[in-house]
Coordinates of C-alpha atoms in Angstrom, one line a residue:
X1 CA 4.4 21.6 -17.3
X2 CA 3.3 19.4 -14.6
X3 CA 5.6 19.5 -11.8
X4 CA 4.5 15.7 -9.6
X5 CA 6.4 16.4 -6.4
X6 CA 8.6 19.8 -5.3
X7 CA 12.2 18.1 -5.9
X8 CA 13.5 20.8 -8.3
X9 CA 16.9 19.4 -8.0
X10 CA 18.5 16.0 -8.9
X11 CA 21.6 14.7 -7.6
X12 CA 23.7 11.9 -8.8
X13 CA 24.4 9.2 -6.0
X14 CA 25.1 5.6 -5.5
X15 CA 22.7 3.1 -4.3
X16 CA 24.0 0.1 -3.5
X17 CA 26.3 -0.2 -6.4
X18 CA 24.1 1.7 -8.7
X19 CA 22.8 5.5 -9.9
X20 CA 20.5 6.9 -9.2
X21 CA 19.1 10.5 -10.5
X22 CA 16.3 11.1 -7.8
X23 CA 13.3 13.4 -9.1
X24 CA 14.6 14.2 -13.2
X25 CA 11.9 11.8 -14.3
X26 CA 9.4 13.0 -11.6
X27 CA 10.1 16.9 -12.9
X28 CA 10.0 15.6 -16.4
X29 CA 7.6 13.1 -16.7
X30 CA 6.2 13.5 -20.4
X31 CA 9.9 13.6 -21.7
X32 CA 12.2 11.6 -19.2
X33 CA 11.8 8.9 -16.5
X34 CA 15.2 8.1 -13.8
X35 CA 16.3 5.0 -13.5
X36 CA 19.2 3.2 -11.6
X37 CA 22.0 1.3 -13.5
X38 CA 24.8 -0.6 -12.5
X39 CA 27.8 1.6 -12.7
X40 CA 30.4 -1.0 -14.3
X41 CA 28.6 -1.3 -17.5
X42 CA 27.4 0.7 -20.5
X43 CA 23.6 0.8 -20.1
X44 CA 21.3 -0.1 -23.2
X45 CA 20.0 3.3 -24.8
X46 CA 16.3 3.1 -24.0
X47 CA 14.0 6.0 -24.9
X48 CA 12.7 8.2 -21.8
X49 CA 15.3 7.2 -19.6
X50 CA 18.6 8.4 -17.7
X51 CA 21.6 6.7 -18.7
X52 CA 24.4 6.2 -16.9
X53 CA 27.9 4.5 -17.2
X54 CA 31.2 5.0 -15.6
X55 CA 33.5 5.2 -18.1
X56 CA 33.9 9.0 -18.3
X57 CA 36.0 11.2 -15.8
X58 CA 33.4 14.2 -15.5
X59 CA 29.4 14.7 -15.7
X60 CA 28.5 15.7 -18.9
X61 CA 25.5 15.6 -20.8
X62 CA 24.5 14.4 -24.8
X63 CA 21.9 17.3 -26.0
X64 CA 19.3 15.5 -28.1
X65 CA 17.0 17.3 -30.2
X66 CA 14.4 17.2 -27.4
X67 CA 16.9 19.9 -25.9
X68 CA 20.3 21.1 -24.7
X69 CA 22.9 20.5 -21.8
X70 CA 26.0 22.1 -20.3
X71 CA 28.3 20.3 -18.0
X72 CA 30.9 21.6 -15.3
X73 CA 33.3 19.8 -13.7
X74 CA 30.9 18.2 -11.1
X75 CA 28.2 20.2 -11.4
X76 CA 25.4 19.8 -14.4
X77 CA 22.9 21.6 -16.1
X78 CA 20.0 20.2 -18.3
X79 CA 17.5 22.5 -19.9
X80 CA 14.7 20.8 -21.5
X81 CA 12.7 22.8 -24.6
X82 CA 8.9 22.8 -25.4
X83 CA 6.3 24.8 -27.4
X84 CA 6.1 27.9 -25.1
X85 CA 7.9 26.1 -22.2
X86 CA 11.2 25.5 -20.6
X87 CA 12.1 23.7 -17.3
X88 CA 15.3 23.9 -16.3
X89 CA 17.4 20.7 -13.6
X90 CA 20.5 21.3 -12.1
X91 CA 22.5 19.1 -10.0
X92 CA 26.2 17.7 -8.5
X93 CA 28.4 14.8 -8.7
X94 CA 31.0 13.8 -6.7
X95 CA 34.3 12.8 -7.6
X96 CA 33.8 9.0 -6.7
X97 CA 30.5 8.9 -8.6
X98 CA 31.4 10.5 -12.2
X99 CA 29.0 9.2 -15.0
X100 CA 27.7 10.0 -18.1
X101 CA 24.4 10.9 -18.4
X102 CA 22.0 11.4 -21.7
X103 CA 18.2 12.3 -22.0
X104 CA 16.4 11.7 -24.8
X105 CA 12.6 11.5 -25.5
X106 CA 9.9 9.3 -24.4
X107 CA 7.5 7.3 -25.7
X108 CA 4.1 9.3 -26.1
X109 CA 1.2 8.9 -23.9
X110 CA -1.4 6.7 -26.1
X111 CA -3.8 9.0 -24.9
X112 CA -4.6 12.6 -27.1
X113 CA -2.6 15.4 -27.0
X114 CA -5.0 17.4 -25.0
X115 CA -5.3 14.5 -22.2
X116 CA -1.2 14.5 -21.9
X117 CA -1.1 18.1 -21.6
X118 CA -3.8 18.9 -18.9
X119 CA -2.2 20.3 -15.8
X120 CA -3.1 18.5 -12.8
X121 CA -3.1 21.2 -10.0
X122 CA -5.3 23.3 -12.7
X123 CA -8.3 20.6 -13.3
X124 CA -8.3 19.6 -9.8
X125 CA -7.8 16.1 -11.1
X126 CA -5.1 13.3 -10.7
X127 CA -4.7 10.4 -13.4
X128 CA -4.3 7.2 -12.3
X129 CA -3.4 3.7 -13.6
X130 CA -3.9 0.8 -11.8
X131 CA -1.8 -2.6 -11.7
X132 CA -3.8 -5.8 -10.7
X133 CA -7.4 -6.7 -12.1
X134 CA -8.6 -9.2 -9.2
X135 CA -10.8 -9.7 -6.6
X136 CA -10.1 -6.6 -4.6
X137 CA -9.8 -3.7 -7.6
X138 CA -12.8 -4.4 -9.4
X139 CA -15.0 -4.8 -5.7
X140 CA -13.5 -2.1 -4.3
X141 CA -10.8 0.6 -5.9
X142 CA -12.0 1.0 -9.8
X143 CA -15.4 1.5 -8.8
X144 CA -14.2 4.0 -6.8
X145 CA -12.2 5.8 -9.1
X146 CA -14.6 5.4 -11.8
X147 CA -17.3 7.8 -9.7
X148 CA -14.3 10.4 -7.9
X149 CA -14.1 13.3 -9.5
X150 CA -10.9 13.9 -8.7
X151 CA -9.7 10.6 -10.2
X152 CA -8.9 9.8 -13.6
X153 CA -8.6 6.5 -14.5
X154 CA -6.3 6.4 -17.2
X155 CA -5.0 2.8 -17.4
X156 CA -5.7 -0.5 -16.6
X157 CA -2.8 -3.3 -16.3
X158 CA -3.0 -7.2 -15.7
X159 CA -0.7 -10.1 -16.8
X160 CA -3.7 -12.0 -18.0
X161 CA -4.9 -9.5 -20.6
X162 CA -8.4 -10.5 -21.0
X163 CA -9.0 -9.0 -17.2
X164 CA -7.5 -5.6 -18.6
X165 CA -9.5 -5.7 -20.8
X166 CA -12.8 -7.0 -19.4
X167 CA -11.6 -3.9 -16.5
X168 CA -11.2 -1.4 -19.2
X169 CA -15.0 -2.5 -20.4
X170 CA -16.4 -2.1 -17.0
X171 CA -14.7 1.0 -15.9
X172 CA -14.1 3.0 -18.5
X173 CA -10.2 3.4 -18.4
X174 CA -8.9 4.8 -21.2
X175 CA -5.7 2.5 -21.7
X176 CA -5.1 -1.4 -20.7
X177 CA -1.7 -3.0 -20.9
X178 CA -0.5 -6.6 -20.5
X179 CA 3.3 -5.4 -19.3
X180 CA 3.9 -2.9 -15.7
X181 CA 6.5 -1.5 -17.0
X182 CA 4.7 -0.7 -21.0
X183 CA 2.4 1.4 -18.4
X184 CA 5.1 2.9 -16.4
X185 CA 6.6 4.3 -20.1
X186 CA 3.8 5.1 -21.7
X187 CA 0.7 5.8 -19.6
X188 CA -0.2 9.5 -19.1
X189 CA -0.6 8.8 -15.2
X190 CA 0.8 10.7 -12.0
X191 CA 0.1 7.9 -9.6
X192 CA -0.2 4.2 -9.6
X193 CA -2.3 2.1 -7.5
X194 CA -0.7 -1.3 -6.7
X195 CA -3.2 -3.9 -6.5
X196 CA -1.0 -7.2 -7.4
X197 CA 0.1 -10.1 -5.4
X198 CA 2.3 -9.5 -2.5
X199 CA 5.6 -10.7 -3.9
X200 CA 5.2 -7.9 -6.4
X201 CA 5.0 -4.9 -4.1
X202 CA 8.5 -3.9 -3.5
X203 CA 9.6 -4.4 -7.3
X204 CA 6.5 -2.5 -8.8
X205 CA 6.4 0.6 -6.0
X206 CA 10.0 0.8 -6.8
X207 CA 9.8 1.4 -10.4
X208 CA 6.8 3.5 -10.2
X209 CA 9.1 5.7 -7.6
X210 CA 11.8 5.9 -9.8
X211 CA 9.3 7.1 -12.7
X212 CA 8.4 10.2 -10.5
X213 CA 4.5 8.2 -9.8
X214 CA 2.7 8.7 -6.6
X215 CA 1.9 5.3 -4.9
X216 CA -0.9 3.5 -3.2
X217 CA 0.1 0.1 -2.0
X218 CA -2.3 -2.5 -1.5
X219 CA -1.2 -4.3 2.1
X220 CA 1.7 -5.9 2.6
X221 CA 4.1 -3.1 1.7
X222 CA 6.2 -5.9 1.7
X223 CA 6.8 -9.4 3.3
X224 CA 10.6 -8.3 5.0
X225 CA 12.3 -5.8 5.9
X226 CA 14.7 -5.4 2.9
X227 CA 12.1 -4.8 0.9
X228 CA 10.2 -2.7 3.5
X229 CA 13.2 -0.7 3.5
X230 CA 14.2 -0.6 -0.2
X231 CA 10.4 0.7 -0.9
X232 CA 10.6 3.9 1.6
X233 CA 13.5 5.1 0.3
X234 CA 12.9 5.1 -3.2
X235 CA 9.8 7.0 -1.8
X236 CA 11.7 9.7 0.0
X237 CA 14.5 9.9 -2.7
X238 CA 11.8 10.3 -5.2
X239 CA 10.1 12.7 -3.1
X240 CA 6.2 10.9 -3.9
X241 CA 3.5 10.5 -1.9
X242 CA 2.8 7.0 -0.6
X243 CA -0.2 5.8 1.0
X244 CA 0.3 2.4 2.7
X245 CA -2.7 0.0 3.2
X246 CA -4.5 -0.9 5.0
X247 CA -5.9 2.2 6.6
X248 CA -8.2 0.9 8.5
X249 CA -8.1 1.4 12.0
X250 CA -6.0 4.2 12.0
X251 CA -6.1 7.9 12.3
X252 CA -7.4 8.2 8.8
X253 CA -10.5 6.7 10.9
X254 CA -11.8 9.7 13.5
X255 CA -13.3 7.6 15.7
X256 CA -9.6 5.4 16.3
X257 CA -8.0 9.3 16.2
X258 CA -10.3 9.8 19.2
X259 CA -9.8 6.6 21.2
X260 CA -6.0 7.0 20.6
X261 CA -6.1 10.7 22.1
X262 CA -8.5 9.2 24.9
X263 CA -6.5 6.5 25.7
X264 CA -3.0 9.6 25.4
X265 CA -4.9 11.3 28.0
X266 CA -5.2 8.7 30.2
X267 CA -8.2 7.3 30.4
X268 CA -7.0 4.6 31.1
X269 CA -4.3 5.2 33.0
X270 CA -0.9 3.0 32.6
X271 CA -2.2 0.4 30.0
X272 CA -1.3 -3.4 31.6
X273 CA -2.4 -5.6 29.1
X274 CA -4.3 -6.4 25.9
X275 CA -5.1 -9.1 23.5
X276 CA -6.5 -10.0 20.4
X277 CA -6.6 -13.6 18.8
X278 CA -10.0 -13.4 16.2
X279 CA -11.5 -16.8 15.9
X280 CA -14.2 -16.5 13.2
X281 CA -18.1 -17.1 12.2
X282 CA -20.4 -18.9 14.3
X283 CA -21.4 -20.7 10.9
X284 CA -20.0 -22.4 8.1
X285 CA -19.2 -20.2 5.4
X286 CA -16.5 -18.3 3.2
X287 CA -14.4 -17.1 6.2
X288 CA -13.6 -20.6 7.3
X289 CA -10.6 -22.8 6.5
X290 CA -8.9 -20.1 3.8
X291 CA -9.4 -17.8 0.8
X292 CA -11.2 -20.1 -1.7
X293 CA -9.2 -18.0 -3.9
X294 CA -5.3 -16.5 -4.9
X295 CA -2.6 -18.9 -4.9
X296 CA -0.4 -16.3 -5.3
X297 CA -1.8 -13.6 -2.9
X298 CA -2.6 -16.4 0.2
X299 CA -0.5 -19.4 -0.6
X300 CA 2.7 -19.0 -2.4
X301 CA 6.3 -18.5 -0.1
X302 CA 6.5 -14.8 -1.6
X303 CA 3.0 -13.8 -0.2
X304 CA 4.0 -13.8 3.2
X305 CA 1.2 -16.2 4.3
X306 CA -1.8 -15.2 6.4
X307 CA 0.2 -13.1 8.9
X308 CA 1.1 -10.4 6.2
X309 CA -2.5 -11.0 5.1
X310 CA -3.8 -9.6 7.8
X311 CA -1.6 -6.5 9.1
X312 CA -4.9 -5.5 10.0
X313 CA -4.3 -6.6 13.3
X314 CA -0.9 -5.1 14.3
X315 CA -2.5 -1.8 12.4
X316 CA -5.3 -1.8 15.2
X317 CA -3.2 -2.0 18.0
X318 CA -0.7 0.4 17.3
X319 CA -3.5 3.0 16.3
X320 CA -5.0 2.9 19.9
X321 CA -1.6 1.9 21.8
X322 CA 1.5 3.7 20.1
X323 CA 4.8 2.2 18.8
X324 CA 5.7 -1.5 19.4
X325 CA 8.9 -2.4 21.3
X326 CA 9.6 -5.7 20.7
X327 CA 7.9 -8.9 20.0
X328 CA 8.4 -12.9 21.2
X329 CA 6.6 -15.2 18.1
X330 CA 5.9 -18.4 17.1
X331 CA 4.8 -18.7 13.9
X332 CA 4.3 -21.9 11.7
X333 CA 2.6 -23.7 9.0
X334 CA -0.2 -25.9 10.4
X335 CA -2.0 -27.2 7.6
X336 CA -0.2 -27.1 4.1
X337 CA -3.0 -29.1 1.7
X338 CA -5.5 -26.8 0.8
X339 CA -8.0 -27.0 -2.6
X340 CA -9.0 -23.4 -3.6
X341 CA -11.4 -22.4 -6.8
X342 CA -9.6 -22.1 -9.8
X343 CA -8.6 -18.7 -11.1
X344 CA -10.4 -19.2 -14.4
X345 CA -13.1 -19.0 -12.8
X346 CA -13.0 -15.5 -12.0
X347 CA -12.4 -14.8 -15.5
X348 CA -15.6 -16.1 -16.3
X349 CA -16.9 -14.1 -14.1
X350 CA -15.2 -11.1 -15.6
X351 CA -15.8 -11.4 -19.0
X352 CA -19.7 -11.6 -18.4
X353 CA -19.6 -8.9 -15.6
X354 CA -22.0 -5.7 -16.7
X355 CA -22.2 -3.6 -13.1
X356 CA -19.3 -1.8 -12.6
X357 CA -20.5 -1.5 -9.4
X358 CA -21.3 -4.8 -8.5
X359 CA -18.1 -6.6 -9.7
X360 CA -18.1 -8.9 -6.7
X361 CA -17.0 -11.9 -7.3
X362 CA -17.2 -13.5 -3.5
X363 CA -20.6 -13.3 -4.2
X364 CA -20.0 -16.5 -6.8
X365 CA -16.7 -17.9 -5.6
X366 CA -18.0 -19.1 -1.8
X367 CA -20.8 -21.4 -4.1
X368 CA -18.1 -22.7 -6.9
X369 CA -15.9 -26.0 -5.9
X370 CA -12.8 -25.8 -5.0
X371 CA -11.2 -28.3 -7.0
X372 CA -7.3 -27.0 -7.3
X373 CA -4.8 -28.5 -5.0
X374 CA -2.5 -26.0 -3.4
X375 CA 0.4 -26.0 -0.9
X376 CA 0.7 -23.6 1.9
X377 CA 4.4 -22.5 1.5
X378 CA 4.0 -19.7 4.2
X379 CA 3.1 -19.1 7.6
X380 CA -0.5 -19.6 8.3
X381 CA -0.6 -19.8 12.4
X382 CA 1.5 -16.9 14.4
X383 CA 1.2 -16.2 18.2
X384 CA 3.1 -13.0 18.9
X385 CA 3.9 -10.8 22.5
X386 CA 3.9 -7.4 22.1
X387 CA 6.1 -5.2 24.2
X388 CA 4.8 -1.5 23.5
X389 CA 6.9 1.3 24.0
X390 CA 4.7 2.6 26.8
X391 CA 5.4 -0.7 28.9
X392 CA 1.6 -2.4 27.9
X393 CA 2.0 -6.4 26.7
X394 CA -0.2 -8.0 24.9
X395 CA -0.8 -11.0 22.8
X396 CA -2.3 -11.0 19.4
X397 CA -3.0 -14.5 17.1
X398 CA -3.5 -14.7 13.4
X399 CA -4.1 -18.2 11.7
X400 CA -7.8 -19.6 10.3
X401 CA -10.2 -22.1 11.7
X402 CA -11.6 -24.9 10.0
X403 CA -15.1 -24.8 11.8
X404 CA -17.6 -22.7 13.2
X405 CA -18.0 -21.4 17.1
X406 CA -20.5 -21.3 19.3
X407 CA -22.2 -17.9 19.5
X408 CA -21.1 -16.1 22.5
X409 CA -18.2 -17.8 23.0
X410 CA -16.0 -15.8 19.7
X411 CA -14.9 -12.9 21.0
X412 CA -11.4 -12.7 19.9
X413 CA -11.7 -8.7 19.3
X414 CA -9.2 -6.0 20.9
X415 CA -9.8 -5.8 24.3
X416 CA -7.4 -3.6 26.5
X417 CA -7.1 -3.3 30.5
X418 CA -5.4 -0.4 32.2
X419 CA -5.2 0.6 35.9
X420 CA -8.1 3.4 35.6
X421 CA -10.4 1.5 32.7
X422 CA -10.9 -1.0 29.9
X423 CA -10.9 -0.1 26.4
X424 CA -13.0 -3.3 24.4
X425 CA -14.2 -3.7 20.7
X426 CA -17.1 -5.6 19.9
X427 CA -20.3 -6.7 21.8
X428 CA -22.7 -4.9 19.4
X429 CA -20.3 -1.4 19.4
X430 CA -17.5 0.1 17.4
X431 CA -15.8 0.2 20.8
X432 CA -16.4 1.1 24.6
X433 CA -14.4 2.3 27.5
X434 CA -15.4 2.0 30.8
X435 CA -13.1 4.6 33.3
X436 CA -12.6 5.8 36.9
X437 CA -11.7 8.8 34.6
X438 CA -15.5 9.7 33.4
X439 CA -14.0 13.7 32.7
X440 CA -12.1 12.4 30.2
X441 CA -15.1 10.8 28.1
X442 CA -16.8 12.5 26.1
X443 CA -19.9 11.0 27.4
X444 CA -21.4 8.5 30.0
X445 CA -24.6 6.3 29.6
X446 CA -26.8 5.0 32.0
X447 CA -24.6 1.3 32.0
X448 CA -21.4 3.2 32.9
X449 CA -20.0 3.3 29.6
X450 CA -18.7 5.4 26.9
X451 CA -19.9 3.9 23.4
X452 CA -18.7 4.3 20.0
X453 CA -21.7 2.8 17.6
X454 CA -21.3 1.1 14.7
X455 CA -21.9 3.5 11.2
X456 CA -23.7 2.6 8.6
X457 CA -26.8 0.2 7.7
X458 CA -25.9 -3.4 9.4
X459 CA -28.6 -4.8 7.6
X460 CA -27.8 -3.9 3.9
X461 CA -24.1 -5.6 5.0
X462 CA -23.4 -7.9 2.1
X463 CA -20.4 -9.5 3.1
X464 CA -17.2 -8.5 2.1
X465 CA -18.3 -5.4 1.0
X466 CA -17.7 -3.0 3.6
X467 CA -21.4 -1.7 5.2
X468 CA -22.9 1.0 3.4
X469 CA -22.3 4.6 5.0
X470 CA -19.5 2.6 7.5
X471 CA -15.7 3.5 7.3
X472 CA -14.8 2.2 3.7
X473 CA -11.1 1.6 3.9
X474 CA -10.7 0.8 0.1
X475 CA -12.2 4.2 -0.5
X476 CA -11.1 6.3 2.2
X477 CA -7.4 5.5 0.8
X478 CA -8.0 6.5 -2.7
X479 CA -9.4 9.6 -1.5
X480 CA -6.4 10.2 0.9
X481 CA -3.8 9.3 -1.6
X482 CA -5.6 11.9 -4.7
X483 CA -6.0 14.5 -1.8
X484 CA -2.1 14.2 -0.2
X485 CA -1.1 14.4 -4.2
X486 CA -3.6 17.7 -5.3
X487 CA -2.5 19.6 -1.5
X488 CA 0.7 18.2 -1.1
X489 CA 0.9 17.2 2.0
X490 CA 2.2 13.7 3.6
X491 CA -0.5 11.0 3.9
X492 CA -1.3 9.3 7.5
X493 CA -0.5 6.0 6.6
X494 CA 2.4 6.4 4.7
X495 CA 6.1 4.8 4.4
X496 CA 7.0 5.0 8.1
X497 CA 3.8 4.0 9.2
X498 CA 4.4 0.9 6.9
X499 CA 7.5 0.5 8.1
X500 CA 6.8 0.0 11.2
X501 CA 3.8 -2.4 10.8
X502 CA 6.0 -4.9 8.2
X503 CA 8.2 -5.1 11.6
X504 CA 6.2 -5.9 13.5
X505 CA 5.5 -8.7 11.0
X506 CA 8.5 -9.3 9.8
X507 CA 10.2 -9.4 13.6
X508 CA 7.0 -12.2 14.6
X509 CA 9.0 -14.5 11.8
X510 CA 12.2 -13.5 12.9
X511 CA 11.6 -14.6 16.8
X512 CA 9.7 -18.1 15.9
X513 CA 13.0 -18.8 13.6
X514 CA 15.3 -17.4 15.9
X515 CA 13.8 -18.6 19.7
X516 CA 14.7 -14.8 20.8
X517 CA 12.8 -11.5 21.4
X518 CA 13.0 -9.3 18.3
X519 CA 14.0 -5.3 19.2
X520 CA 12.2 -2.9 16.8
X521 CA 14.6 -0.8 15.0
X522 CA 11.7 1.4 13.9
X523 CA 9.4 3.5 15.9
X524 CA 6.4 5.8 15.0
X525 CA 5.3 9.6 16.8
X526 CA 1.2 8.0 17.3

């Protein structure tokens, strides 16, 4: 049997009012899922899962014909039967924290019995469903994992079931379900990408953690810090991997591992300042005004607005400078009538879609009209000041404008000044750094400068898509995520790194509503 994550033990605890049995469903995954229960009442028997109850005065356990149990007085024992196998939990209660707890078999895996029964660490291979059938998983992720070798896409999920199943079509999953939590059950998966709105984050990475699945979370990990908070420890207790978007501009990227060693070394000496505040295209086009697309991902008060949007921002600087300190925000609404393109329009352009590999659909939506009145119910203009742990300040701006700028007068990329050098983004290069230091650099060209260049071919860019042989951070995540799972080892960009971001975030809303300097409570070893 499988064996998802190395917890080989499970111990009963409250959380918040409620059990919890960390890592049974992770070690059992084809037979038994965990989940938390309020202690005060009976829970409803529901096949596959833990059940819990505080009516009894010591642990014991109801053997089902899936298997036996013995119980001590505060210590447990389940052993779990198969054809030719036996696994074997054990685990301890305290006194304060007696229950009752009963497993008894789960639904089946739709999928054959030779499918359910391949072992992942054996076939090199790590099955996958994925949550969320928009925009971003069929451009980016399930093409993807349709080509990885090392993925298999098992399953396919989507509220509006004729994008399951126009996703199933295109990709080739083997399973599509209308219900999360159907998948969760019955899906043969070991990890689960979550590709959903951003008010659905904490909830669905919480029940995937709880059912032992290995997590990639499409940015924000959430829009606060409860639910920041909630998320990475149902990660630890679970004992999954996680892999936090976005990871661009970080040290999943070697060229920002480089520039944040550079800049460790001192090239450029005591960092003084930096800003960023991006201001858009010199033309009209798709990147103006707002997503012509995703009331609930852009608009709606759950989604965090365009700040949580774009955590691409506070990613980048942390990445070159190390942990934040503090920030000072204002953050607002500034324009709250917007029209986007309805969303049945992009299941039009599902159901005719015939290139799984060219399921773009901002290559029709920037040309449709936008013809559905929306509210903006979240903050979509916020100025923040970053104190950094190593003393630098900095501003950094994230809202949308309405109309073009005049070329050569944008800018609005990182740009960082330090007592020995400048560290700037843009102009033509990935990034350059000019230094008293020149030792330090790897190289010098004739203008004085250390350049990074750009990857890839600029001039088959097609706009969102990320240029072809650059840094793909859609894809370089997947990868990460399947790789941390098959070698077990911790990902880059995982729960604390996402911690720290969503503060950063989360402490720009809580200084604009508060009119005082937010202190980070988190911190990260960059």
């Amino acid at each position: 049997m499988r064996t998802l994550h190395r917890r080989k033990h499970a111990v009963v605890r409250a959380v918040g009012g409620r059990l919890a049995v960390p890592g049974v469903g992770g070690i059992h995954r084809r037979r038994t899922s965990a989940v938390a229960l309020p202690v005060q009442r009976k829970a409803q028997s529901r096949p596959g899962h833990v059940q819990a109850d505080g009516a009894h005065d010591r642990l014991r356990f109801r053997p089902t014909h899936q298997g036996r149990a013995a119980a001590y007085h505060g210590r447990w024992e389940c052993v779990l039967h198969r054809p030719g196998r036996v696994r074997r939990v054990r685990g301890s209660g305290q006194d304060s924290q007696r229950a009752s707890l009963r497993v008894t078999r789960a639904p089946r895996s739709t999928g054959t019995t030779e499918e359910s029964e391949r072992d992942m660490a054996g076939n090199g291979t790590v099955r996958v469903g994925v949550v969320g059938c928009g925009v971003v998983a069929t451009a980016y992720y399930l093409p993807f994992l349709m080509d990885y070798e090392k993925a298999d896409l098992v399953a396919v999920c989507d509220l509006r079931e004729g994008r399951a199943e126009a996703c199933q079509r295109l990709f080739g999953a083997r399973e599509r379900y209308a219900d999360y939590y159907d998948m969760i059950d019955k899906a043969d998966i070991d990890a689960v990408f979550v590709l959903t709105a951003p008010g659905t984050h904490v909830p669905f990475t919480l029940a995937a953690a709880e059912a032992g699945k290995h997590v990639l979370i499409q940015k924000p990990m959430a829009t606060d810090m409860r639910g920041a908070r909630a998320v990475a420890d149902a990660i630890r207790a679970a004992g999954v991997k996680a892999v936090v978007e976005p990871s661009s501009s970080t040290a999943l990227d070697p060229e920002y591992a480089l520039l944040r060693d550079l800049v460790k070394n001192g090239v450029l000496g005591d960092v003084l300042w930096f800003s960023l505040a991006s201001t858009g295209p010199t033309t009209y086009g798709p990147g103006l005004s707002s997503n012509p697309y995703g009331q609930d991902a852009f608009y709606a008060a759950d989604s965090g607005g365009f700040l949580f949007d774009l955590p691409y921002a506070p990613t980048q600087i942390v990445s070159v400078l190390g942990a934040c300190k503090s920030v000072s925000a204002q953050a607002k609404i500034t324009r709250a009538d917007h029209k986007i393109v309805p969303e049945e329009e992009y299941d039009k352009f599902l159901s005719h879609a015939t290139d799984p590999r060219n399921a773009n659909y901002w290559d029709v939506v920037v040309d449709l009209p936008r013809t559905q009145p929306v509210k903006m119910e979240a903050v979509d203009n916020a100025y923040s000041l970053y104190e950094m742990a190593d003393g630098a300040q900095g501003a950094c701006h994230v809202g949308r404008i309405f109309h073009p700028v005049l070329p050569g007068t944008g800018g609005g990329s990182l740009q960082i000044y330090g007592t020995e050098g400048n560290l700037l983004f843009g102009a033509g290069y990935m990034a350059s750094i000019i230094s008293t230091r020149t030792e330090l650099l790897p190289e010098v060209e004739d203008d004085g400068w250390f350049h990074i260049r750009p990857r890839g071919d600029g001039s088959k860019a097609k706009w969102p898509q990320p240029t072809p042989g650059a840094f793909n951070y859609y894809h370089e995540s997947s990868r990460h995520l399947i790789e941390c799972i098959l070698e077990d080892r911790e990902p880059i960009v995982n729960v604390d790194w996402g911690l720290h971001i969503t503060e950063m975030m989360a402490g720009a809303i809580e200084s604009s509503a508060t009119g005082r300097r937010y202190d980070m409570t988190t911190t990260l070893d960059v």
